[in-house]
Amino acid sequence: MKKDWLFSDEHSICSYRTSGVLIRNNKILVQREKDGREYALPGGHVIIGETSEQSLIREYKEETGADIICTRMIWIEETFWKWKEKKAHTIAFYYLISLINESDIPDNYFESHKDNCNVMLEWMEIDKINDLTIYPQFIKEKINNIFDNNIEHFICYDY
């Protein structure tokens, strides 16, 4: 049985996620709920027994239909936040990625390929992300240095 690294009890949630940063023509691929105004990077929970890279390749295929290559890890984030009344702790790995076939993802917006999914994916101009509510929040500052060869570690408190 495959199980996500996602554990919860009546007071807390703990999760392990992976996300990809895909850039094309000075735009970044982001996702949001169909009627939502909050954006995030595509990705998902790591399955126990998978590496974060394997997980991202699987998640991207499930959500976009596209095959990707993880070029390199760029960020590690430990986030402490609240979800309803629960304390949440998420560990996330972020990768700079590229498409194996550029035509796998259209140039406009599209619905996620997952069944019964309420998620839209779209290309957002990089210089407009400062105007958005987007997660991780540090992307607004770090997106312009994304091609540096550093791996950065962030600890974020989002209460």
C-alpha atoms as an extended CHARMM CRD file, in Angstrom:
* protein
*
       159  EXT
         1         1  MET       CA              0.0000000000        0.0000000000        0.0000000000  PROA      1               0.0000000000
         2         2  LYS       CA              1.3150000000        3.4430000000       -0.9150000000  PROA      2               0.0000000000
         3         3  LYS       CA              0.9940000000        6.0370000000        1.8110000000  PROA      3               0.0000000000
         4         4  ASP       CA              1.7860000000        9.7490000000        1.7390000000  PROA      4               0.0000000000
         5         5  TRP       CA              4.1190000000       11.3090000000        4.2820000000  PROA      5               0.0000000000
         6         6  LEU       CA              1.1010000000       12.9980000000        5.8350000000  PROA      6               0.0000000000
         7         7  PHE       CA              0.2600000000       12.3510000000        9.4550000000  PROA      7               0.0000000000
         8         8  SER       CA             -2.2570000000       14.0180000000       11.7000000000  PROA      8               0.0000000000
         9         9  ASP       CA             -3.9920000000       13.7370000000       15.0190000000  PROA      9               0.0000000000
        10        10  GLU       CA             -6.5420000000       15.9570000000       16.7500000000  PROA      10              0.0000000000
        11        11  HSD       CA             -3.9670000000       18.7200000000       17.3900000000  PROA      11              0.0000000000
        12        12  SER       CA             -1.3510000000       18.5700000000       14.6300000000  PROA      12              0.0000000000
        13        13  ILE       CA             -0.4350000000       17.7680000000       11.0410000000  PROA      13              0.0000000000
        14        14  CYS       CA              2.9910000000       16.7830000000        9.7150000000  PROA      14              0.0000000000
        15        15  SER       CA              3.7450000000       16.4760000000        5.9980000000  PROA      15              0.0000000000
        16        16  TYR       CA              6.6000000000       16.0670000000        3.5310000000  PROA      16              0.0000000000
        17        17  ARG       CA              6.1090000000       17.6260000000        0.1050000000  PROA      17              0.0000000000
        18        18  THR       CA              8.0010000000       18.2940000000       -3.0830000000  PROA      18              0.0000000000
        19        19  SER       CA              7.3920000000       21.0080000000       -5.7070000000  PROA      19              0.0000000000
        20        20  GLY       CA              8.8050000000       22.0460000000       -9.0410000000  PROA      20              0.0000000000
        21        21  VAL       CA              9.7520000000       25.4070000000      -10.4810000000  PROA      21              0.0000000000
        22        22  LEU       CA              9.1510000000       25.3790000000      -14.2330000000  PROA      22              0.0000000000
        23        23  ILE       CA             10.0650000000       28.5230000000      -16.1700000000  PROA      23              0.0000000000
        24        24  ARG       CA              9.2960000000       29.2680000000      -19.8180000000  PROA      24              0.0000000000
        25        25  ASN       CA              9.5290000000       32.6270000000      -21.6250000000  PROA      25              0.0000000000
        26        26  ASN       CA              9.9800000000       34.5510000000      -18.3440000000  PROA      26              0.0000000000
        27        27  LYS       CA              6.8530000000       32.9030000000      -16.8960000000  PROA      27              0.0000000000
        28        28  ILE       CA              6.4960000000       30.3820000000      -14.0910000000  PROA      28              0.0000000000
        29        29  LEU       CA              3.9350000000       27.5840000000      -13.9520000000  PROA      29              0.0000000000
        30        30  VAL       CA              1.6820000000       27.9780000000      -10.8980000000  PROA      30              0.0000000000
        31        31  GLN       CA             -1.5480000000       26.4230000000       -9.6910000000  PROA      31              0.0000000000
        32        32  ARG       CA             -4.6290000000       27.5910000000       -7.8390000000  PROA      32              0.0000000000
        33        33  GLU       CA             -8.1100000000       26.3550000000       -7.0560000000  PROA      33              0.0000000000
        34        34  LYS       CA            -10.5630000000       27.2200000000       -9.8530000000  PROA      34              0.0000000000
        35        35  ASP       CA            -12.1860000000       29.9860000000       -7.8270000000  PROA      35              0.0000000000
        36        36  GLY       CA             -9.1520000000       30.6770000000       -5.6540000000  PROA      36              0.0000000000
        37        37  ARG       CA             -6.8320000000       33.6460000000       -5.3820000000  PROA      37              0.0000000000
        38        38  GLU       CA             -3.9210000000       31.8780000000       -3.6850000000  PROA      38              0.0000000000
        39        39  TYR       CA             -1.2050000000       30.3620000000       -5.8510000000  PROA      39              0.0000000000
        40        40  ALA       CA              1.3160000000       27.5980000000       -5.2680000000  PROA      40              0.0000000000
        41        41  LEU       CA              3.9250000000       25.6650000000       -7.1880000000  PROA      41              0.0000000000
        42        42  PRO       CA              2.7890000000       22.3200000000       -8.6390000000  PROA      42              0.0000000000
        43        43  GLY       CA              3.8550000000       19.2590000000       -6.6850000000  PROA      43              0.0000000000
        44        44  GLY       CA              2.5440000000       17.0960000000       -3.8960000000  PROA      44              0.0000000000
        45        45  HSD       CA              3.1450000000       14.7710000000       -1.0130000000  PROA      45              0.0000000000
        46        46  VAL       CA              6.0420000000       12.3610000000       -1.0580000000  PROA      46              0.0000000000
        47        47  ILE       CA              5.0030000000        8.7180000000       -0.7760000000  PROA      47              0.0000000000
        48        48  ILE       CA              6.8150000000        6.7060000000        1.8790000000  PROA      48              0.0000000000
        49        49  GLY       CA              9.6190000000        4.8600000000        0.0710000000  PROA      49              0.0000000000
        50        50  GLU       CA              9.9700000000        7.4710000000       -2.6980000000  PROA      50              0.0000000000
        51        51  THR       CA             12.6760000000       10.0910000000       -2.9670000000  PROA      51              0.0000000000
        52        52  SER       CA             11.5180000000       13.6930000000       -3.2620000000  PROA      52              0.0000000000
        53        53  GLU       CA             12.7150000000       13.6850000000       -6.8790000000  PROA      53              0.0000000000
        54        54  GLN       CA             10.7990000000       10.5030000000       -7.7630000000  PROA      54              0.0000000000
        55        55  SER       CA              7.7510000000       11.9820000000       -6.0850000000  PROA      55              0.0000000000
        56        56  LEU       CA              7.9290000000       15.1970000000       -8.0700000000  PROA      56              0.0000000000
        57        57  ILE       CA              8.2820000000       13.3290000000      -11.3660000000  PROA      57              0.0000000000
        58        58  ARG       CA              5.1980000000       11.2530000000      -10.4620000000  PROA      58              0.0000000000
        59        59  GLU       CA              3.1780000000       14.2360000000       -9.2180000000  PROA      59              0.0000000000
        60        60  TYR       CA              3.9430000000       16.3180000000      -12.3070000000  PROA      60              0.0000000000
        61        61  LYS       CA              2.8340000000       13.4780000000      -14.5780000000  PROA      61              0.0000000000
        62        62  GLU       CA             -0.3790000000       13.0620000000      -12.5680000000  PROA      62              0.0000000000
        63        63  GLU       CA             -1.1890000000       16.7820000000      -12.4540000000  PROA      63              0.0000000000
        64        64  THR       CA             -0.0360000000       18.0230000000      -15.8610000000  PROA      64              0.0000000000
        65        65  GLY       CA              0.4210000000       14.9300000000      -18.0040000000  PROA      65              0.0000000000
        66        66  ALA       CA              4.0140000000       16.0520000000      -18.6330000000  PROA      66              0.0000000000
        67        67  ASP       CA              7.2720000000       14.1850000000      -18.1220000000  PROA      67              0.0000000000
        68        68  ILE       CA              9.9320000000       16.2600000000      -16.3730000000  PROA      68              0.0000000000
        69        69  ILE       CA             13.5730000000       16.2090000000      -15.4390000000  PROA      69              0.0000000000
        70        70  CYS       CA             14.6300000000       17.5350000000      -12.0390000000  PROA      70              0.0000000000
        71        71  THR       CA             17.5630000000       19.7430000000      -12.9790000000  PROA      71              0.0000000000
        72        72  ARG       CA             18.6450000000       20.4440000000       -9.4160000000  PROA      72              0.0000000000
        73        73  MET       CA             17.3470000000       21.0790000000       -5.9210000000  PROA      73              0.0000000000
        74        74  ILE       CA             17.0580000000       24.7950000000       -5.1800000000  PROA      74              0.0000000000
        75        75  TRP       CA             15.2710000000       25.2010000000       -1.8350000000  PROA      75              0.0000000000
        76        76  ILE       CA             14.4260000000       23.3100000000        1.3320000000  PROA      76              0.0000000000
        77        77  GLU       CA             11.6620000000       24.7190000000        3.5080000000  PROA      77              0.0000000000
        78        78  GLU       CA             10.4470000000       23.9300000000        6.9960000000  PROA      78              0.0000000000
        79        79  THR       CA              7.1110000000       25.6480000000        7.5110000000  PROA      79              0.0000000000
        80        80  PHE       CA              5.1220000000       26.0030000000       10.7020000000  PROA      80              0.0000000000
        81        81  TRP       CA              1.5270000000       27.0990000000       10.0980000000  PROA      81              0.0000000000
        82        82  LYS       CA             -2.0650000000       26.6190000000       11.2110000000  PROA      82              0.0000000000
        83        83  TRP       CA             -4.7190000000       24.6880000000        9.3880000000  PROA      83              0.0000000000
        84        84  LYS       CA             -8.0560000000       25.3590000000       11.0320000000  PROA      84              0.0000000000
        85        85  GLU       CA             -7.3180000000       24.6610000000       14.7190000000  PROA      85              0.0000000000
        86        86  LYS       CA             -4.3440000000       22.3740000000       14.1200000000  PROA      86              0.0000000000
        87        87  LYS       CA             -0.6450000000       23.1840000000       14.2720000000  PROA      87              0.0000000000
        88        88  ALA       CA              0.9830000000       22.1110000000       11.0150000000  PROA      88              0.0000000000
        89        89  HSD       CA              4.6090000000       21.3670000000       10.1720000000  PROA      89              0.0000000000
        90        90  THR       CA              5.5860000000       20.8150000000        6.5450000000  PROA      90              0.0000000000
        91        91  ILE       CA              8.9800000000       19.9460000000        5.1370000000  PROA      91              0.0000000000
        92        92  ALA       CA              9.2430000000       20.7550000000        1.4340000000  PROA      92              0.0000000000
        93        93  PHE       CA             11.9120000000       20.2450000000       -1.2140000000  PROA      93              0.0000000000
        94        94  TYR       CA             11.8390000000       22.4580000000       -4.3100000000  PROA      94              0.0000000000
        95        95  TYR       CA             13.4770000000       21.5870000000       -7.6110000000  PROA      95              0.0000000000
        96        96  LEU       CA             14.2430000000       23.5590000000      -10.7330000000  PROA      96              0.0000000000
        97        97  ILE       CA             12.7360000000       21.3820000000      -13.4500000000  PROA      97              0.0000000000
        98        98  SER       CA             12.5000000000       21.1510000000      -17.2240000000  PROA      98              0.0000000000
        99        99  LEU       CA             10.0960000000       19.4070000000      -19.5690000000  PROA      99              0.0000000000
       100       100  ILE       CA             11.2250000000       16.4220000000      -21.6100000000  PROA      100             0.0000000000
       101       101  ASN       CA              8.8390000000       17.5970000000      -24.3510000000  PROA      101             0.0000000000
       102       102  GLU       CA              7.9920000000       21.3370000000      -24.3310000000  PROA      102             0.0000000000
       103       103  SER       CA              4.6600000000       20.7390000000      -26.0760000000  PROA      103             0.0000000000
       104       104  ASP       CA              3.3900000000       18.6440000000      -23.1270000000  PROA      104             0.0000000000
       105       105  ILE       CA              2.1990000000       21.8070000000      -21.3630000000  PROA      105             0.0000000000
       106       106  PRO       CA              0.1940000000       24.4230000000      -23.2980000000  PROA      106             0.0000000000
       107       107  ASP       CA              1.0790000000       28.1220000000      -23.2210000000  PROA      107             0.0000000000
       108       108  ASN       CA             -2.1870000000       29.1210000000      -21.5380000000  PROA      108             0.0000000000
       109       109  TYR       CA             -4.0630000000       27.8290000000      -18.4960000000  PROA      109             0.0000000000
       110       110  PHE       CA             -5.4450000000       24.3150000000      -18.1400000000  PROA      110             0.0000000000
       111       111  GLU       CA             -7.1200000000       22.0300000000      -15.6130000000  PROA      111             0.0000000000
       112       112  SER       CA             -5.1650000000       19.5220000000      -13.5880000000  PROA      112             0.0000000000
       113       113  HSD       CA             -5.2500000000       16.0050000000      -15.0170000000  PROA      113             0.0000000000
       114       114  LYS       CA             -6.1500000000       14.4420000000      -11.6490000000  PROA      114             0.0000000000
       115       115  ASP       CA             -9.6560000000       13.0030000000      -11.3510000000  PROA      115             0.0000000000
       116       116  ASN       CA            -12.1940000000       15.2360000000       -9.5810000000  PROA      116             0.0000000000
       117       117  CYS       CA             -9.6240000000       17.9780000000       -9.2500000000  PROA      117             0.0000000000
       118       118  ASN       CA            -10.5160000000       21.6090000000       -8.7060000000  PROA      118             0.0000000000
       119       119  VAL       CA             -7.0520000000       22.8820000000       -9.6570000000  PROA      119             0.0000000000
       120       120  MET       CA             -6.0940000000       25.1760000000      -12.5340000000  PROA      120             0.0000000000
       121       121  LEU       CA             -2.5310000000       25.5240000000      -13.7630000000  PROA      121             0.0000000000
       122       122  GLU       CA             -1.3580000000       28.6340000000      -15.5490000000  PROA      122             0.0000000000
       123       123  TRP       CA              1.7330000000       30.5030000000      -16.6340000000  PROA      123             0.0000000000
       124       124  MET       CA              2.3390000000       33.6410000000      -14.5890000000  PROA      124             0.0000000000
       125       125  GLU       CA              4.7760000000       36.3450000000      -15.6100000000  PROA      125             0.0000000000
       126       126  ILE       CA              7.6300000000       36.3010000000      -13.1260000000  PROA      126             0.0000000000
       127       127  ASP       CA              7.5490000000       40.0770000000      -12.6670000000  PROA      127             0.0000000000
       128       128  LYS       CA              3.8770000000       39.8310000000      -11.5590000000  PROA      128             0.0000000000
       129       129  ILE       CA              4.2750000000       37.3280000000       -8.7290000000  PROA      129             0.0000000000
       130       130  ASN       CA              4.9210000000       40.1110000000       -6.2280000000  PROA      130             0.0000000000
       131       131  ASP       CA              1.2580000000       41.0860000000       -6.6800000000  PROA      131             0.0000000000
       132       132  LEU       CA              0.0240000000       37.5820000000       -5.7810000000  PROA      132             0.0000000000
       133       133  THR       CA             -0.6200000000       35.5870000000       -2.6730000000  PROA      133             0.0000000000
       134       134  ILE       CA              1.7540000000       32.7420000000       -3.5020000000  PROA      134             0.0000000000
       135       135  TYR       CA              3.3710000000       29.9240000000       -1.5820000000  PROA      135             0.0000000000
       136       136  PRO       CA              6.1430000000       29.5830000000       -0.7240000000  PROA      136             0.0000000000
       137       137  GLN       CA              6.2010000000       33.2750000000        0.1320000000  PROA      137             0.0000000000
       138       138  PHE       CA              9.9890000000       33.5220000000       -0.2180000000  PROA      138             0.0000000000
       139       139  ILE       CA              9.6640000000       32.8530000000       -3.9520000000  PROA      139             0.0000000000
       140       140  LYS       CA              8.9480000000       36.5480000000       -4.4830000000  PROA      140             0.0000000000
       141       141  GLU       CA             12.4460000000       37.3880000000       -3.3150000000  PROA      141             0.0000000000
       142       142  LYS       CA             14.2980000000       34.3010000000       -4.5460000000  PROA      142             0.0000000000
       143       143  ILE       CA             12.8910000000       33.7840000000       -8.0450000000  PROA      143             0.0000000000
       144       144  ASN       CA             15.3340000000       36.2450000000       -9.5880000000  PROA      144             0.0000000000
       145       145  ASN       CA             18.3400000000       34.2920000000       -8.2530000000  PROA      145             0.0000000000
       146       146  ILE       CA             16.9830000000       30.8930000000       -9.1860000000  PROA      146             0.0000000000
       147       147  PHE       CA             19.7980000000       30.0800000000      -11.5700000000  PROA      147             0.0000000000
       148       148  ASP       CA             22.4990000000       30.5040000000       -8.9220000000  PROA      148             0.0000000000
       149       149  ASN       CA             23.9350000000       27.1280000000       -8.0070000000  PROA      149             0.0000000000
       150       150  ASN       CA             23.0400000000       27.3980000000       -4.3360000000  PROA      150             0.0000000000
       151       151  ILE       CA             20.6240000000       25.3240000000       -2.2870000000  PROA      151             0.0000000000
       152       152  GLU       CA             18.9030000000       27.5280000000        0.2650000000  PROA      152             0.0000000000
       153       153  HSD       CA             17.1970000000       26.4300000000        3.4690000000  PROA      153             0.0000000000
       154       154  PHE       CA             14.2420000000       28.3970000000        4.8460000000  PROA      154             0.0000000000
       155       155  ILE       CA             12.4250000000       28.1470000000        8.1550000000  PROA      155             0.0000000000
       156       156  CYS       CA              9.0590000000       29.8830000000        7.8600000000  PROA      156             0.0000000000
       157       157  TYR       CA              6.4800000000       30.6720000000       10.5010000000  PROA      157             0.0000000000
       158       158  ASP       CA              3.1250000000       31.3900000000        8.9030000000  PROA      158             0.0000000000
       159       159  TYR       CA              0.7260000000       31.7250000000       11.8410000000  PROA      159             0.0000000000
